[in-house]
Short mmCIF file of C-alpha atoms and ligand atoms in Angstrom, two decimals:
data_model
loop_
_atom_site.label_atom_id
_atom_site.label_comp_id
_atom_site.label_asym_id
_atom_site.label_seq_id
_atom_site.Cartn_x
_atom_site.Cartn_y
_atom_site.Cartn_z
CA MET A 1392 -94.20 -139.78 -90.15
CA THR A 1393 -92.43 -136.90 -88.51
CA HIS A 1394 -90.65 -137.38 -85.26
CA SER A 1395 -90.14 -134.68 -82.72
CA ARG A 1396 -86.94 -132.81 -82.16
CA GLU A 1397 -86.64 -134.56 -78.78
CA ALA A 1398 -86.98 -137.97 -80.42
CA TRP A 1399 -84.20 -137.13 -82.86
CA SER A 1400 -81.94 -135.69 -80.20
CA SER A 1401 -82.10 -138.92 -78.23
CA VAL A 1402 -81.49 -140.89 -81.48
CA PHE A 1403 -78.41 -138.75 -82.11
CA GLY A 1404 -77.07 -139.48 -78.63
CA GLU A 1405 -77.58 -143.17 -79.21
CA ALA A 1406 -75.93 -142.99 -82.65
CA THR A 1407 -72.85 -141.25 -81.23
CA ALA A 1408 -72.50 -143.85 -78.48
CA LEU A 1409 -72.81 -146.70 -80.98
CA LEU A 1410 -70.12 -145.23 -83.23
CA GLN A 1411 -67.83 -144.64 -80.24
CA ASP A 1412 -68.31 -148.25 -79.12
CA LEU A 1413 -67.48 -149.54 -82.61
CA LEU A 1414 -64.38 -147.35 -82.80
CA ARG A 1415 -63.14 -148.76 -79.48
CA ILE A 1416 -62.95 -152.24 -80.99
CA ASP A 1417 -59.70 -152.78 -82.89
CA THR A 1418 -60.64 -154.36 -86.24
CA THR A 1419 -57.33 -153.67 -87.98
CA ASN A 1420 -56.92 -155.66 -91.18
CA PRO A 1421 -54.43 -157.29 -91.46
CA PRO A 1422 -54.72 -159.45 -89.42
CA GLY A 1423 -58.48 -158.84 -89.30
CA ASP A 1424 -60.85 -159.70 -86.49
CA GLU A 1425 -64.39 -158.43 -86.84
CA ARG A 1426 -66.12 -160.74 -84.36
CA GLU A 1427 -66.37 -158.41 -81.38
CA ALA A 1428 -67.75 -155.63 -83.54
CA ALA A 1429 -70.28 -157.96 -85.17
CA GLU A 1430 -71.41 -159.21 -81.74
CA LEU A 1431 -71.83 -155.65 -80.50
CA LEU A 1432 -74.09 -154.92 -83.46
CA GLN A 1433 -76.03 -158.11 -82.89
CA ARG A 1434 -76.80 -157.06 -79.31
CA GLU A 1435 -77.77 -153.55 -80.41
CA LEU A 1436 -80.12 -154.85 -83.11
CA ALA A 1437 -81.72 -157.27 -80.66
CA LYS A 1438 -82.74 -154.34 -78.43
CA ASP A 1439 -85.22 -153.39 -81.16
CA GLY A 1440 -86.32 -156.98 -81.70
CA LEU A 1441 -84.17 -157.52 -84.80
CA GLN A 1442 -82.71 -160.97 -85.39
CA SER A 1443 -79.35 -161.15 -87.12
CA GLU A 1444 -76.87 -163.79 -88.17
CA ILE A 1445 -73.10 -163.79 -87.92
CA LEU A 1446 -71.45 -165.68 -90.78
CA GLU A 1447 -67.72 -166.39 -90.86
CA ALA A 1448 -65.53 -167.34 -93.81
CA ALA A 1449 -62.69 -167.97 -91.35
CA PRO A 1450 -62.49 -167.81 -87.55
CA LYS A 1451 -63.23 -164.28 -86.28
CA ARG A 1452 -63.76 -162.93 -89.79
CA SER A 1453 -67.36 -162.06 -89.05
CA ASN A 1454 -70.06 -160.79 -91.35
CA LEU A 1455 -73.35 -159.75 -89.81
CA VAL A 1456 -76.58 -159.88 -91.81
CA CYS A 1457 -79.95 -158.62 -90.61
CA ARG A 1458 -83.23 -158.43 -92.54
CA LEU A 1459 -86.28 -156.34 -91.76
CA LYS A 1460 -89.15 -157.81 -93.74
CA GLY A 1461 -91.39 -155.66 -95.87
CA ASN A 1462 -95.04 -156.43 -96.50
CA ALA A 1463 -94.22 -159.21 -98.97
CA SER A 1464 -94.61 -157.06 -102.06
CA SER A 1465 -92.42 -157.88 -105.01
CA GLU A 1466 -90.35 -154.71 -104.78
CA PRO A 1467 -86.63 -155.57 -104.78
CA PRO A 1468 -84.89 -155.26 -101.41
CA LEU A 1469 -82.61 -152.41 -100.39
CA LEU A 1470 -79.24 -153.29 -98.86
CA LEU A 1471 -77.45 -151.00 -96.42
CA THR A 1472 -73.85 -152.01 -96.05
CA GLY A 1473 -70.50 -151.05 -94.58
CA HIS A 1474 -67.29 -152.84 -93.73
CA LEU A 1475 -66.15 -153.42 -90.16
CA ASP A 1476 -62.43 -153.73 -90.79
CA VAL A 1477 -60.07 -150.76 -90.81
CA VAL A 1478 -56.59 -150.13 -92.18
CA PRO A 1479 -53.65 -150.14 -89.70
CA ALA A 1480 -53.35 -147.02 -87.53
CA GLY A 1481 -49.64 -146.59 -88.36
CA ASP A 1482 -47.41 -144.55 -86.08
CA LEU A 1483 -49.36 -144.08 -82.83
CA GLU A 1484 -47.31 -140.98 -81.96
CA ARG A 1485 -48.94 -139.14 -84.81
CA TRP A 1486 -52.46 -139.44 -83.37
CA THR A 1487 -53.81 -136.60 -81.21
CA HIS A 1488 -56.09 -139.15 -79.48
CA PRO A 1489 -55.32 -142.90 -79.51
CA PRO A 1490 -56.80 -144.49 -82.66
CA PHE A 1491 -59.06 -146.93 -80.79
CA SER A 1492 -60.27 -144.58 -78.07
CA GLY A 1493 -63.47 -143.37 -79.76
CA VAL A 1494 -62.99 -140.04 -78.00
CA LEU A 1495 -65.48 -137.21 -78.39
CA ALA A 1496 -63.44 -133.99 -78.28
CA ASP A 1497 -63.64 -130.58 -79.94
CA GLY A 1498 -66.97 -131.53 -81.51
CA MET A 1499 -65.32 -134.47 -83.30
CA ILE A 1500 -65.61 -138.23 -82.95
CA TRP A 1501 -62.06 -139.55 -83.23
CA GLY A 1502 -60.69 -142.90 -84.26
CA ARG A 1503 -59.54 -145.23 -86.99
CA GLY A 1504 -62.67 -146.03 -88.97
CA ALA A 1505 -64.55 -142.81 -88.14
CA VAL A 1506 -64.93 -142.06 -91.84
CA ASP A 1507 -63.87 -145.41 -93.38
CA MET A 1508 -66.37 -146.61 -92.46
CA LYS A 1509 -67.74 -147.43 -89.05
CA ASN A 1510 -69.81 -144.26 -89.35
CA MET A 1511 -71.86 -145.86 -92.14
CA VAL A 1512 -72.06 -149.13 -90.20
CA ALA A 1513 -73.43 -147.30 -87.15
CA MET A 1514 -75.81 -145.15 -89.23
CA SER A 1515 -77.17 -148.20 -91.09
CA ALA A 1516 -77.70 -150.04 -87.82
CA MET A 1517 -79.53 -146.98 -86.45
CA VAL A 1518 -81.76 -146.72 -89.54
CA ILE A 1519 -82.89 -150.34 -89.44
CA LYS A 1520 -83.39 -150.12 -85.64
CA LEU A 1521 -85.52 -146.98 -85.99
CA LEU A 1522 -87.70 -148.44 -88.73
CA ALA A 1523 -88.32 -151.45 -86.49
CA ARG A 1524 -88.81 -149.34 -83.35
CA TRP A 1525 -91.22 -146.93 -84.99
CA GLU A 1526 -93.02 -149.80 -86.76
CA VAL A 1527 -92.81 -148.16 -90.16
CA PRO A 1528 -94.66 -150.32 -92.73
CA LEU A 1529 -92.28 -151.23 -95.57
CA ARG A 1530 -93.02 -152.16 -99.16
CA ARG A 1531 -89.67 -153.91 -99.63
CA ASP A 1532 -87.25 -155.84 -97.43
CA LEU A 1533 -84.41 -153.88 -95.92
CA ILE A 1534 -81.15 -155.80 -95.46
CA PHE A 1535 -78.24 -154.61 -93.34
CA ALA A 1536 -74.86 -156.26 -93.91
CA ALA A 1537 -71.79 -155.29 -91.87
CA VAL A 1538 -68.93 -157.08 -93.58
CA ALA A 1539 -65.35 -158.17 -92.97
CA ASP A 1540 -62.19 -157.82 -95.02
CA GLU A 1541 -62.90 -154.96 -97.42
CA GLU A 1542 -59.53 -153.37 -96.89
CA LEU A 1543 -57.70 -156.43 -98.21
CA GLY A 1544 -59.95 -157.00 -101.19
CA CYS A 1545 -63.26 -158.45 -99.83
CA ASP A 1546 -62.36 -162.17 -100.09
CA LEU A 1547 -63.61 -163.07 -96.59
CA GLY A 1548 -66.32 -160.42 -96.59
CA SER A 1549 -68.69 -159.25 -99.29
CA ARG A 1550 -67.26 -161.52 -101.99
CA TRP A 1551 -67.64 -164.59 -99.79
CA LEU A 1552 -71.18 -163.62 -98.75
CA VAL A 1553 -72.18 -163.13 -102.38
CA GLU A 1554 -70.72 -166.49 -103.39
CA GLN A 1555 -71.74 -168.58 -100.36
CA HIS A 1556 -74.94 -166.92 -99.12
CA PRO A 1557 -76.39 -165.09 -102.10
CA ASP A 1558 -80.00 -165.45 -100.91
CA LYS A 1559 -79.21 -163.59 -97.71
CA VAL A 1560 -77.78 -160.50 -99.39
CA ARG A 1561 -79.35 -160.33 -102.85
CA ALA A 1562 -80.86 -156.87 -103.32
CA GLY A 1563 -82.00 -154.67 -106.16
CA PHE A 1564 -80.37 -151.56 -104.70
CA ALA A 1565 -77.56 -150.88 -102.26
CA LEU A 1566 -76.23 -147.94 -100.28
CA GLY A 1567 -72.58 -148.11 -99.17
CA GLU A 1568 -69.33 -146.18 -99.62
CA ILE A 1569 -68.00 -143.79 -101.06
CA GLY A 1570 -70.11 -140.65 -101.30
CA GLY A 1571 -72.79 -138.56 -99.65
CA PHE A 1572 -70.48 -135.74 -98.56
CA PRO A 1573 -70.29 -132.19 -99.88
CA GLN A 1574 -67.23 -131.20 -101.83
CA ARG A 1575 -66.24 -128.46 -104.21
CA VAL A 1576 -65.70 -129.62 -107.77
CA GLY A 1577 -64.00 -126.70 -109.44
CA LYS A 1578 -65.77 -123.86 -107.62
CA ALA A 1579 -69.18 -125.45 -107.14
CA PRO A 1580 -70.19 -127.28 -103.96
CA VAL A 1581 -72.04 -130.54 -104.70
CA VAL A 1582 -72.81 -133.76 -102.88
CA LEU A 1583 -70.98 -136.56 -104.66
CA VAL A 1584 -72.64 -139.96 -104.92
CA GLN A 1585 -70.62 -142.84 -106.29
CA THR A 1586 -72.36 -144.72 -109.10
CA GLY A 1587 -69.31 -146.30 -110.67
CA GLU A 1588 -65.98 -147.80 -109.69
CA LYS A 1589 -63.11 -148.73 -111.94
CA GLY A 1590 -62.10 -152.32 -112.48
CA LEU A 1591 -58.92 -153.90 -111.20
CA ALA A 1592 -56.22 -155.43 -113.38
CA TRP A 1593 -53.08 -156.38 -111.48
CA LEU A 1594 -50.39 -157.34 -113.96
CA ARG A 1595 -46.88 -158.73 -113.95
CA MET A 1596 -44.59 -157.42 -116.63
CA ARG A 1597 -41.66 -159.73 -117.37
CA VAL A 1598 -38.50 -159.13 -119.35
CA ARG A 1599 -36.06 -161.90 -120.18
CA GLY A 1600 -32.36 -161.49 -120.96
CA THR A 1601 -29.23 -163.56 -120.77
CA ALA A 1602 -27.69 -164.40 -117.42
CA GLY A 1603 -24.01 -163.71 -116.96
CA HIS A 1604 -21.23 -162.39 -114.76
CA GLY A 1605 -21.62 -158.83 -113.56
CA SER A 1606 -18.08 -158.03 -114.71
CA MET A 1607 -19.16 -158.49 -118.34
CA PRO A 1608 -21.96 -156.00 -119.12
CA ARG A 1609 -24.47 -157.21 -121.73
CA PRO A 1610 -26.74 -155.13 -123.92
CA ASP A 1611 -29.65 -157.50 -123.27
CA ASN A 1612 -29.48 -157.13 -119.47
CA ALA A 1613 -33.06 -157.83 -118.31
CA VAL A 1614 -32.87 -155.20 -115.57
CA ILE A 1615 -31.93 -152.47 -118.03
CA LYS A 1616 -34.66 -153.55 -120.46
CA LEU A 1617 -37.21 -153.50 -117.66
CA GLY A 1618 -36.05 -150.07 -116.53
CA ARG A 1619 -36.42 -148.74 -120.06
CA ALA A 1620 -39.95 -150.12 -120.30
CA LEU A 1621 -40.94 -148.75 -116.89
CA SER A 1622 -39.71 -145.27 -117.68
CA LYS A 1623 -42.16 -145.18 -120.61
CA LEU A 1624 -45.09 -145.87 -118.31
CA ASN A 1625 -44.94 -142.29 -117.14
CA GLU A 1626 -46.77 -141.45 -120.35
CA ARG A 1627 -50.54 -141.33 -119.99
CA LEU A 1628 -52.61 -144.08 -121.58
CA PRO A 1629 -55.21 -143.14 -124.22
CA PHE A 1630 -58.21 -140.94 -123.42
CA HIS A 1631 -61.62 -142.67 -123.23
CA LEU A 1632 -64.93 -141.13 -122.40
CA THR A 1633 -67.45 -143.12 -120.36
CA PRO A 1634 -71.08 -142.04 -119.77
CA VAL A 1635 -70.71 -141.68 -115.98
CA VAL A 1636 -67.75 -139.32 -116.37
CA GLU A 1637 -69.46 -137.39 -119.14
CA ARG A 1638 -72.51 -136.80 -116.94
CA PHE A 1639 -70.34 -135.87 -113.97
CA VAL A 1640 -68.45 -133.26 -116.00
CA ARG A 1641 -71.57 -131.84 -117.68
CA GLU A 1642 -73.54 -131.57 -114.42
CA THR A 1643 -70.73 -129.97 -112.45
CA ALA A 1644 -69.77 -127.67 -115.34
CA ARG A 1645 -73.27 -126.14 -115.38
CA LEU A 1646 -72.81 -125.09 -111.76
CA GLN A 1647 -69.51 -123.25 -112.31
CA PRO A 1648 -69.11 -119.50 -112.64
CA LEU A 1649 -67.80 -118.18 -115.95
CA PRO A 1650 -65.37 -118.83 -117.57
CA ALA A 1651 -65.07 -122.30 -115.95
CA ARG A 1652 -68.62 -123.08 -117.10
CA LEU A 1653 -67.41 -122.90 -120.69
CA VAL A 1654 -63.97 -124.44 -120.22
CA MET A 1655 -64.92 -127.46 -118.14
CA PRO A 1656 -66.98 -129.29 -120.82
CA GLN A 1657 -63.80 -129.28 -122.91
CA LEU A 1658 -62.46 -131.93 -120.52
CA LEU A 1659 -64.61 -134.25 -122.61
CA ASN A 1660 -62.76 -133.27 -125.76
CA ALA A 1661 -60.06 -135.87 -126.48
CA ARG A 1662 -57.70 -133.30 -127.99
CA LEU A 1663 -58.03 -130.57 -125.35
CA SER A 1664 -58.65 -132.52 -122.17
CA ALA A 1665 -55.07 -133.20 -121.06
CA THR A 1666 -53.92 -129.65 -121.82
CA ILE A 1667 -56.75 -128.16 -119.77
CA LEU A 1668 -56.04 -130.46 -116.83
CA ASP A 1669 -52.31 -129.80 -116.92
CA ARG A 1670 -52.40 -126.03 -117.52
CA LEU A 1671 -55.71 -124.62 -116.34
CA LEU A 1672 -56.83 -126.53 -113.27
CA PRO A 1673 -55.01 -125.07 -110.25
CA ASP A 1674 -55.95 -127.91 -107.89
CA ARG A 1675 -53.37 -130.57 -108.81
CA SER A 1676 -55.01 -133.42 -106.91
CA GLN A 1677 -58.33 -132.73 -108.63
CA ALA A 1678 -56.54 -132.62 -112.01
CA GLU A 1679 -54.90 -135.99 -111.36
CA LEU A 1680 -58.25 -137.44 -110.33
CA PHE A 1681 -59.80 -136.29 -113.62
CA HIS A 1682 -56.92 -137.88 -115.52
CA THR A 1683 -57.60 -141.23 -113.86
CA LEU A 1684 -61.31 -141.02 -114.71
CA LEU A 1685 -60.58 -140.42 -118.38
CA ARG A 1686 -58.25 -143.35 -119.02
CA ASN A 1687 -57.12 -146.79 -117.92
CA THR A 1688 -54.10 -146.48 -115.62
CA VAL A 1689 -51.20 -148.47 -114.20
CA SER A 1690 -48.87 -147.78 -111.30
CA PRO A 1691 -45.69 -149.88 -111.09
CA THR A 1692 -45.37 -151.08 -107.49
CA VAL A 1693 -43.20 -154.17 -106.91
CA LEU A 1694 -39.89 -154.82 -108.70
CA ARG A 1695 -37.99 -158.10 -108.68
CA ALA A 1696 -34.69 -159.02 -110.29
CA GLY A 1697 -31.44 -160.65 -109.31
CA GLN A 1698 -30.06 -162.12 -106.09
CA LYS A 1699 -26.40 -161.18 -106.12
CA THR A 1700 -24.52 -158.04 -107.02
CA ASN A 1701 -22.13 -159.82 -109.38
CA VAL A 1702 -24.70 -161.94 -111.26
CA ILE A 1703 -26.77 -160.58 -114.15
CA PRO A 1704 -30.21 -162.19 -113.74
CA ASP A 1705 -31.95 -163.82 -116.69
CA GLN A 1706 -35.20 -162.04 -115.98
CA ALA A 1707 -36.73 -159.05 -114.25
CA THR A 1708 -40.34 -158.39 -113.34
CA ALA A 1709 -42.48 -155.46 -112.29
CA GLU A 1710 -45.95 -155.70 -110.79
CA LEU A 1711 -48.36 -153.11 -112.05
CA ASP A 1712 -51.52 -152.00 -110.27
CA GLY A 1713 -53.80 -151.49 -113.25
CA ARG A 1714 -57.29 -149.97 -113.13
CA THR A 1715 -59.73 -150.19 -116.01
CA LEU A 1716 -62.66 -148.05 -117.08
CA PRO A 1717 -66.17 -149.51 -117.42
CA ASN A 1718 -66.46 -151.69 -120.53
CA PHE A 1719 -62.69 -152.01 -120.98
CA SER A 1720 -61.17 -155.46 -120.62
CA VAL A 1721 -57.77 -156.28 -119.22
CA ASP A 1722 -56.74 -157.25 -122.79
CA VAL A 1723 -57.38 -153.73 -123.99
CA LEU A 1724 -55.26 -152.39 -121.14
CA ILE A 1725 -52.42 -154.76 -122.09
CA ASP A 1726 -52.65 -153.64 -125.73
CA GLU A 1727 -52.41 -150.03 -124.60
CA LEU A 1728 -49.33 -150.86 -122.51
CA ARG A 1729 -47.70 -152.73 -125.39
CA ALA A 1730 -48.16 -149.72 -127.63
CA ILE A 1731 -46.38 -147.54 -125.08
CA VAL A 1732 -43.47 -149.82 -124.15
CA ASP A 1733 -43.04 -150.76 -127.81
CA ASP A 1734 -41.03 -153.94 -127.16
CA ASP A 1735 -42.54 -157.27 -128.25
CA GLN A 1736 -40.26 -159.21 -125.93
CA ILE A 1737 -42.05 -157.92 -122.87
CA GLU A 1738 -44.54 -160.41 -121.50
CA PHE A 1739 -47.65 -159.46 -119.55
CA GLU A 1740 -49.38 -161.81 -117.16
CA VAL A 1741 -52.63 -161.13 -115.27
CA ILE A 1742 -52.30 -161.59 -111.49
CA LYS A 1743 -55.83 -160.60 -110.48
CA GLU A 1744 -58.69 -158.84 -112.20
CA HIS A 1745 -62.30 -157.84 -111.92
CA PRO A 1746 -64.25 -155.56 -114.19
CA ALA A 1747 -65.51 -152.09 -113.38
CA THR A 1748 -68.88 -151.83 -111.62
CA ILE A 1749 -71.23 -149.32 -113.04
CA ASN A 1750 -74.75 -148.16 -112.26
CA ASP A 1751 -75.42 -146.16 -115.37
CA PRO A 1752 -77.55 -144.24 -115.81
CA PRO A 1753 -78.16 -143.92 -112.06
CA ASP A 1754 -81.75 -142.70 -112.42
CA SER A 1755 -84.19 -144.69 -110.32
CA GLU A 1756 -86.68 -144.13 -107.55
CA LEU A 1757 -83.79 -144.44 -105.06
CA TRP A 1758 -81.74 -141.88 -106.98
CA SER A 1759 -84.71 -139.48 -106.86
CA ALA A 1760 -85.03 -140.01 -103.11
CA ILE A 1761 -81.31 -139.28 -102.65
CA CYS A 1762 -81.48 -136.12 -104.79
CA ASP A 1763 -84.63 -134.83 -103.06
CA VAL A 1764 -83.43 -135.45 -99.51
CA VAL A 1765 -79.97 -134.00 -100.22
CA LYS A 1766 -81.54 -130.92 -101.78
CA GLU A 1767 -83.89 -130.45 -98.82
CA ARG A 1768 -81.27 -131.03 -96.15
CA ALA A 1769 -78.16 -129.53 -97.74
CA GLY A 1770 -79.49 -127.23 -100.44
CA LEU A 1771 -77.01 -128.85 -102.83
CA PRO A 1772 -77.39 -131.01 -105.92
CA ALA A 1773 -76.37 -134.68 -105.75
CA VAL A 1774 -74.03 -135.56 -108.62
CA PRO A 1775 -73.10 -139.10 -109.71
CA TYR A 1776 -69.39 -139.83 -110.00
CA MET A 1777 -66.96 -142.69 -110.44
CA ILE A 1778 -64.13 -143.60 -108.07
CA PRO A 1779 -60.78 -144.89 -109.30
CA GLY A 1780 -60.65 -147.63 -106.62
CA PHE A 1781 -63.16 -150.30 -105.65
CA THR A 1782 -65.51 -151.02 -102.75
CA ASP A 1783 -67.87 -153.80 -101.66
CA GLY A 1784 -70.05 -152.53 -104.52
CA GLN A 1785 -68.16 -154.79 -106.92
CA SER A 1786 -69.29 -157.86 -104.93
CA PHE A 1787 -72.92 -156.92 -104.34
CA GLY A 1788 -73.17 -155.64 -107.90
CA ARG A 1789 -72.61 -159.23 -109.09
CA LEU A 1790 -75.98 -160.16 -107.57
CA GLY A 1791 -77.63 -157.33 -109.45
CA ALA A 1792 -77.65 -154.59 -106.82
CA ARG A 1793 -77.52 -151.08 -108.24
CA TRP A 1794 -74.84 -149.46 -106.11
CA TYR A 1795 -74.98 -145.93 -104.77
CA GLY A 1796 -71.97 -144.81 -102.75
CA PHE A 1797 -73.95 -142.82 -100.23
CA SER A 1798 -72.76 -142.74 -96.62
CA PRO A 1799 -73.98 -139.25 -95.82
CA LEU A 1800 -71.74 -136.98 -93.79
CA TRP A 1801 -71.93 -133.22 -93.54
CA LEU A 1802 -68.61 -131.38 -93.79
CA ASP A 1803 -67.98 -127.68 -94.28
CA VAL A 1804 -66.81 -127.51 -97.91
CA ASP A 1805 -64.39 -124.72 -97.10
CA GLY A 1806 -63.35 -126.06 -93.71
CA GLU A 1807 -59.98 -127.50 -92.82
CA LEU A 1808 -61.25 -131.06 -92.69
CA ARG A 1809 -61.00 -132.59 -96.14
CA PHE A 1810 -62.75 -135.87 -96.72
CA SER A 1811 -59.96 -137.26 -98.88
CA ASP A 1812 -57.27 -136.54 -96.24
CA LEU A 1813 -59.19 -138.41 -93.55
CA PHE A 1814 -59.36 -141.67 -95.48
CA HIS A 1815 -56.60 -143.94 -94.13
CA GLY A 1816 -54.89 -140.85 -92.64
CA TYR A 1817 -53.74 -139.93 -89.14
CA ASP A 1818 -56.26 -138.28 -86.81
CA GLU A 1819 -59.19 -139.83 -88.67
CA ARG A 1820 -62.27 -138.10 -87.26
CA ILE A 1821 -65.67 -136.74 -88.15
CA PRO A 1822 -67.63 -133.79 -86.80
CA GLU A 1823 -70.35 -135.07 -84.47
CA ASP A 1824 -73.00 -132.75 -85.92
CA GLY A 1825 -72.03 -133.77 -89.47
CA TYR A 1826 -72.50 -137.39 -88.43
CA HIS A 1827 -75.92 -136.63 -86.94
CA TRP A 1828 -76.84 -134.92 -90.19
CA GLY A 1829 -75.85 -138.17 -91.89
CA VAL A 1830 -77.98 -140.35 -89.60
CA LYS A 1831 -81.13 -138.35 -90.30
CA THR A 1832 -80.36 -137.99 -94.02
CA LEU A 1833 -79.82 -141.72 -94.43
CA TYR A 1834 -82.99 -142.44 -92.46
CA GLN A 1835 -85.06 -140.12 -94.65
CA VAL A 1836 -83.72 -141.57 -97.91
CA VAL A 1837 -84.35 -145.14 -96.77
CA GLU A 1838 -87.78 -144.36 -95.36
CA ARG A 1839 -88.85 -142.58 -98.54
CA PHE A 1840 -87.69 -145.49 -100.69
CA CYS A 1841 -89.04 -148.31 -98.51
CA ARG A 1842 -92.18 -147.06 -96.73
CA SER A 1843 -95.47 -148.58 -97.89
CA ARG A 1844 -97.52 -146.22 -100.00
CA ILE A 1845 -100.77 -146.77 -98.21
ZN1 ZN B 1191 -63.79 -148.26 -96.87
#
């Protein structure tokens, strides 16, 4: 069904207002309070006759779930999802417009959560409302879940929903963050779609020594031993190639001008990869990103040792934020760390872990719909990629959903606004027309994938 330009322009107005309203509700996490936002969505959905439920793992930690039934065929449901919570706004002085004002100025919609990710929440709500309003016959159920607590690890949000209410959110496919925006990889503009996310492996590294008086230095001082071990962690862990990264590199390499077209595939060569990234790629942040996609990583974050200046402590610890590639266990990561620190007295303990989530290969009817709509509306290829962090995809993936990070947003690839700078940054904002592009793009993908064939 095609809808007139007038119909879409009124939809766009409605979509902007909904996003502004969501941005005006402070859902900063911590402490986290998603209730008002969930209730706003519930009222908006009801205007198109959609029933929804608000489910709370703790007071005010609200998750909203809404289902639009298909025609009872056996096709697996599609889940549209986004998180309602946002990271703290930080220093208010550094915002051009207050972070919870939802101001529309200079063609931009401003506010904490504009890109991460109330835009996707508002777009998903619009899509399910429009399918209901326009009475589009569906061959599969469409589920919309607006969740709490993603920014602190999903415990009261998607993870809780998956564990406590699996029947409400089980889907065969899911669209969420992070992807659907154009970006240059090397020189080629592409639309990135996340189909993999690394696993998490938080570790504690412990070194023991002998306690004593600070006036009597000891060679087995635990703090010194820990420092020595930490300094070795600057070395990169071993190179590993995973299918999602291989496809990402091969597909983006083909789009490059010469000589990059020939050089880029060498990133997949274990012997040449690091040299190319360190010497030949001028964009340092892109080079570092490639490094993280080609290996397990750790970042030391929290150090603990000693209480008093004149007492040598008997132990020292460092917490490491470890991230693992698909199909690599935390044990493999620990073995890799042991080989680097080369000290059998160092103990490793796992604080928290979950494996990587991967939708590989991504090919499916939904993937085809994404590629076709992106090509039609942006003239660019969609390319699957992996992110080094994690999203709600790791929760919904446990119920079997194939995750596509696709929250479409049009940005000028050569413009000043860089997607990566907006995430958790000051002056978080999105161009209003880029957001409207996203609303219609998401609608078309979902309609193509869900509409009845007759
Ligand atoms: Zn997010």
